[in-house]
Short mmCIF file of C-alpha atoms in Angstrom, two decimals:
data_model
loop_
_atom_site.label_atom_id
_atom_site.label_comp_id
_atom_site.label_asym_id
_atom_site.label_seq_id
_atom_site.Cartn_x
_atom_site.Cartn_y
_atom_site.Cartn_z
CA MET W 1 0.00 0.00 0.00
CA LEU W 2 1.15 3.54 -0.83
CA HIS W 3 1.06 5.93 2.12
CA LEU W 4 0.52 9.65 1.44
CA ILE W 5 1.66 12.35 3.85
CA ASN W 6 0.95 16.04 3.20
CA GLU W 7 1.43 17.63 6.64
CA SER W 8 4.53 18.95 8.35
CA PRO W 9 6.02 16.42 10.80
CA PHE W 10 6.65 19.31 13.19
CA GLU W 11 2.99 20.29 13.35
CA SER W 12 1.10 17.05 12.89
CA ASN W 13 1.21 13.39 13.93
CA SER W 14 0.19 12.06 10.53
CA LEU W 15 3.66 10.77 9.63
CA GLU W 16 4.14 9.13 13.04
CA ASP W 17 0.70 7.54 12.82
CA CYS W 18 1.44 6.24 9.34
CA LEU W 19 4.78 4.76 10.42
CA ARG W 20 3.07 2.86 13.23
CA TYR W 21 0.98 0.93 10.73
CA ALA W 22 2.93 0.87 7.48
CA SER W 23 4.53 -2.49 6.70
CA LYS W 24 8.23 -2.63 5.99
CA GLY W 25 8.72 -2.12 2.27
CA SER W 26 5.52 -0.14 1.71
CA PRO W 27 6.16 3.02 -0.29
CA ILE W 28 5.63 6.40 1.39
CA LEU W 29 5.14 9.62 -0.60
CA LEU W 30 5.73 13.00 1.02
CA TYR W 31 4.07 15.96 -0.68
CA GLU W 32 2.90 19.51 0.16
CA ASP W 33 4.06 20.25 3.75
CA GLY W 34 4.90 16.56 4.16
CA ILE W 35 8.17 17.17 2.30
CA TYR W 36 9.65 18.90 5.36
CA ALA W 37 10.12 15.40 6.84
CA ALA W 38 12.81 14.75 4.21
CA MET W 39 14.88 17.87 4.97
CA ALA W 40 18.47 17.25 6.05
CA GLY W 41 19.65 18.29 9.49
CA THR W 42 16.29 18.40 11.27
CA ARG W 43 15.58 16.91 14.67
CA ILE W 44 13.93 13.93 12.94
CA ALA W 45 16.58 13.46 10.22
CA ASP W 46 18.17 10.39 11.85
CA ARG W 47 14.81 8.72 12.25
CA MET W 48 13.89 9.55 8.67
CA ALA W 49 17.14 8.04 7.41
CA GLY W 50 15.94 4.79 9.01
CA VAL W 51 12.52 5.21 7.43
CA ALA W 52 14.19 5.62 4.04
CA GLN W 53 15.86 2.23 4.55
CA ASP W 54 12.70 0.41 5.64
CA HIS W 55 10.46 1.97 2.99
CA LYS W 56 10.73 3.31 -0.50
CA LEU W 57 10.53 7.00 0.39
CA TYR W 58 9.37 9.45 -2.29
CA VAL W 59 9.08 13.25 -2.29
CA LEU W 60 7.28 15.42 -4.82
CA ARG W 61 9.86 17.62 -6.53
CA GLU W 62 7.49 20.52 -7.24
CA ASP W 63 6.69 20.83 -3.54
CA LEU W 64 10.39 20.80 -2.60
CA ALA W 65 11.10 23.58 -5.09
CA MET W 66 8.15 25.69 -3.99
CA ARG W 67 9.34 25.56 -0.39
CA GLY W 68 13.00 26.15 -1.19
CA VAL W 69 14.04 22.80 0.26
CA ASP W 70 17.15 21.52 -1.53
CA LYS W 71 19.09 19.54 1.11
CA LEU W 72 17.55 16.14 1.74
CA ILE W 73 18.38 13.14 3.89
CA ALA W 74 20.01 10.21 2.08
CA GLY W 75 17.88 7.59 0.37
CA VAL W 76 14.97 9.78 -0.75
CA ASN W 77 13.57 9.47 -4.27
CA GLU W 78 12.42 12.67 -5.96
CA ILE W 79 9.46 12.29 -8.30
CA ASP W 80 7.35 14.69 -10.37
CA TYR W 81 3.57 14.78 -10.87
CA ASP W 82 3.73 12.05 -13.52
CA GLY W 83 5.59 9.84 -11.07
CA PHE W 84 2.94 10.62 -8.45
CA VAL W 85 0.22 9.46 -10.84
CA GLU W 86 2.13 6.28 -11.67
CA LEU W 87 2.51 5.40 -7.99
CA VAL W 88 -1.18 5.95 -7.36
CA GLU W 89 -2.04 3.79 -10.38
CA GLU W 90 0.17 0.98 -9.13
CA ASN W 91 -0.92 0.94 -5.49
CA LYS W 92 -3.86 1.16 -3.17
CA THR W 93 -3.37 4.39 -1.22
CA ALA W 94 -3.83 5.62 2.33
CA SER W 95 -3.88 9.38 2.99
CA TRP W 96 -2.91 10.17 6.56
CA MET S 1 1.51 54.29 18.82
CA ALA S 2 0.35 50.80 19.76
CA LYS S 3 2.78 47.93 20.23
CA LEU S 4 1.64 45.12 17.95
CA MET S 5 3.24 41.78 17.18
CA ILE S 6 2.59 39.40 14.33
CA VAL S 7 3.66 35.82 15.03
CA PHE S 8 4.29 33.39 12.17
CA ARG S 9 3.99 29.79 13.32
CA THR S 10 2.83 27.85 10.23
CA ALA S 11 4.57 26.73 7.04
CA PRO S 12 4.07 28.97 3.98
CA TYR S 13 1.96 27.00 1.48
CA GLY S 14 0.11 24.25 3.36
CA SER S 15 -2.43 26.81 4.54
CA ILE S 16 -3.29 30.45 3.88
CA TYR S 17 -2.18 31.55 7.37
CA ALA S 18 1.36 32.67 6.60
CA PHE S 19 0.26 34.71 3.59
CA GLU S 20 -2.50 36.32 5.66
CA GLY S 21 0.07 37.09 8.34
CA LEU S 22 2.25 38.89 5.86
CA GLU S 23 -0.73 40.90 4.59
CA ASN S 24 -1.43 41.90 8.17
CA VAL S 25 2.13 43.06 8.72
CA LEU S 26 1.98 45.23 5.61
CA ILE S 27 -1.43 46.70 6.44
CA MET S 28 -0.45 47.57 10.00
CA GLY S 29 2.89 48.87 8.78
CA ALA S 30 0.99 51.41 6.69
CA TYR S 31 -0.62 52.80 9.88
CA ASP S 32 2.64 53.75 11.57
CA GLN S 33 2.34 51.38 14.53
CA ASP S 34 5.14 49.93 16.68
CA ILE S 35 5.28 46.54 14.99
CA SER S 36 7.29 43.45 15.84
CA VAL S 37 7.42 40.27 13.80
CA LEU S 38 8.29 36.88 15.28
CA PHE S 39 8.97 33.56 13.55
CA ILE S 40 8.45 30.40 15.63
CA ASP S 41 7.78 26.69 14.97
CA ASP S 42 7.03 26.00 11.26
CA GLY S 43 6.75 29.79 10.78
CA VAL S 44 10.54 29.87 10.32
CA LEU S 45 9.99 28.03 7.02
CA THR S 46 8.16 31.04 5.53
CA ILE S 47 11.43 32.95 5.15
CA LYS S 48 13.41 30.07 3.65
CA LYS S 49 15.60 31.09 0.71
CA GLY S 50 15.35 29.51 -2.72
CA MET S 51 11.62 29.08 -3.22
CA ASP S 52 10.80 28.38 -6.85
CA ASN S 53 7.09 28.51 -7.65
CA SER S 54 7.45 28.65 -11.42
CA GLY S 55 4.74 26.65 -13.10
CA THR S 56 2.69 26.16 -9.93
CA GLY S 57 0.47 29.23 -10.30
CA ILE S 58 1.06 30.00 -6.63
CA LYS S 59 2.71 33.25 -5.64
CA ASP S 60 6.08 33.07 -3.90
CA PHE S 61 5.65 35.71 -1.23
CA SER S 62 8.97 35.18 0.56
CA PRO S 63 10.69 38.13 -1.24
CA THR S 64 8.08 40.47 0.25
CA PHE S 65 9.64 39.93 3.67
CA ARG S 66 12.69 41.78 2.38
CA ALA S 67 10.48 44.85 1.91
CA LEU S 68 9.57 45.12 5.59
CA GLU S 69 12.43 47.51 6.23
CA ALA S 70 10.86 49.93 3.76
CA TYR S 71 7.83 49.94 6.05
CA ASP S 72 10.10 50.78 9.02
CA ILE S 73 9.50 47.35 10.48
CA GLU S 74 12.85 46.50 11.99
CA LYS S 75 11.93 44.46 15.07
CA ILE S 76 12.07 41.02 13.53
CA PHE S 77 12.86 37.98 15.65
CA ILE S 78 13.29 34.25 15.22
CA ASP S 79 13.23 31.45 17.79
CA ARG S 80 16.54 29.60 17.92
CA GLN S 81 15.07 26.22 18.81
CA SER S 82 12.59 26.34 15.92
CA MET S 83 15.46 27.01 13.49
CA GLU S 84 17.68 24.31 14.91
CA GLU S 85 14.98 21.63 14.97
CA ARG S 86 14.52 22.21 11.24
CA GLY S 87 18.24 22.18 10.46
CA LEU S 88 18.24 25.85 9.43
CA THR S 89 20.82 28.57 10.02
CA MET S 90 20.81 32.30 9.33
CA GLU S 91 22.22 31.68 5.82
CA ASP S 92 19.00 29.85 4.92
CA PHE S 93 16.76 32.92 5.24
CA VAL S 94 15.79 35.80 2.93
CA ILE S 95 16.05 38.24 5.87
CA GLU S 96 18.18 38.41 9.03
CA PRO S 97 15.96 38.33 12.09
CA GLU S 98 17.40 38.69 15.57
CA VAL S 99 17.72 35.26 17.20
CA ILE S 100 15.93 34.85 20.52
CA GLU S 101 15.42 31.97 22.95
CA SER S 102 12.04 30.30 23.55
CA GLY S 103 12.04 31.62 27.13
CA GLN S 104 11.84 35.20 25.81
CA VAL S 105 8.73 34.65 23.69
CA GLU S 106 6.05 34.93 26.35
CA LYS S 107 7.54 38.11 27.80
CA MET S 108 7.67 39.62 24.32
CA MET S 109 4.01 38.80 23.79
CA GLU S 110 3.07 40.31 27.15
CA GLU S 111 4.74 43.58 26.25
CA GLN S 112 2.39 44.03 23.28
CA LYS S 113 -0.95 45.76 23.23
CA ASN S 114 -2.02 43.03 20.84
CA PHE S 115 -0.41 40.11 19.10
CA PHE S 116 -1.70 38.05 16.22
CA MET S 117 -0.89 34.40 15.52
CA PHE S 118 -0.73 33.07 11.98
#
C-alpha cells in the first residue's frame, strides 16, 4: 500500500501515525508540507534516514522547489507529478 | 503608537495563514504602529531562501519579507530552537531576524498591546 503524507512532521502526527501501521517495504510519498520530513539536518533526520531504509521513500519535486528545500536526507527518491500518478495507479493508497 | 506583534507559526503554502500574516504586517505597517514580527515553529519556514514557484500558479511571497524595512518594520525575531529543529541557520533565510530563545517569547508577547498568531 502507498502511504501519502501532506502535513509537516513538526505540526502534525500524521507521519508518526502512518509509520506505526505501514509495513516494511511499503512506499511512502511526502508531498505539500509533508516534504519537510525529508529535509536534512532536522531533529527527525536520523529517524527519517531509518525510514528511508525500511520503505521506498518518495518526495514530490514541485513541492520541494516551492518551499526552497534543496538539502535532503540520504535515500529519498524525488518524483514529479507524472511519477505521483504512476505510484497511485500501481498501489492502493492511504492518505494520513 | 500601539505595540503590535505578528507571530508566524505555520509553514508557507500548506495553509493560507502565513500569507494572511504577511498581509497583516503590511497593512499595519501602513498605519505607523510599533510593529514586531516573530517567527516560531514552522513559521521559520516562511522565510526560507530559494523558493521556486514557477509553473505552480502559486505566488512566492517570501521576497516580500525583504520589503519590511521599507515599512520601518525592523523588530524582527526568530526562535533559535525552531530554526535548529529544522536544520536551518541564518544563511537559509531571505532576511536576518534577531535570534531569541524560547524563554523570551512569552515576555515579548506580554509587552504588546495586541499580538496576532498566523
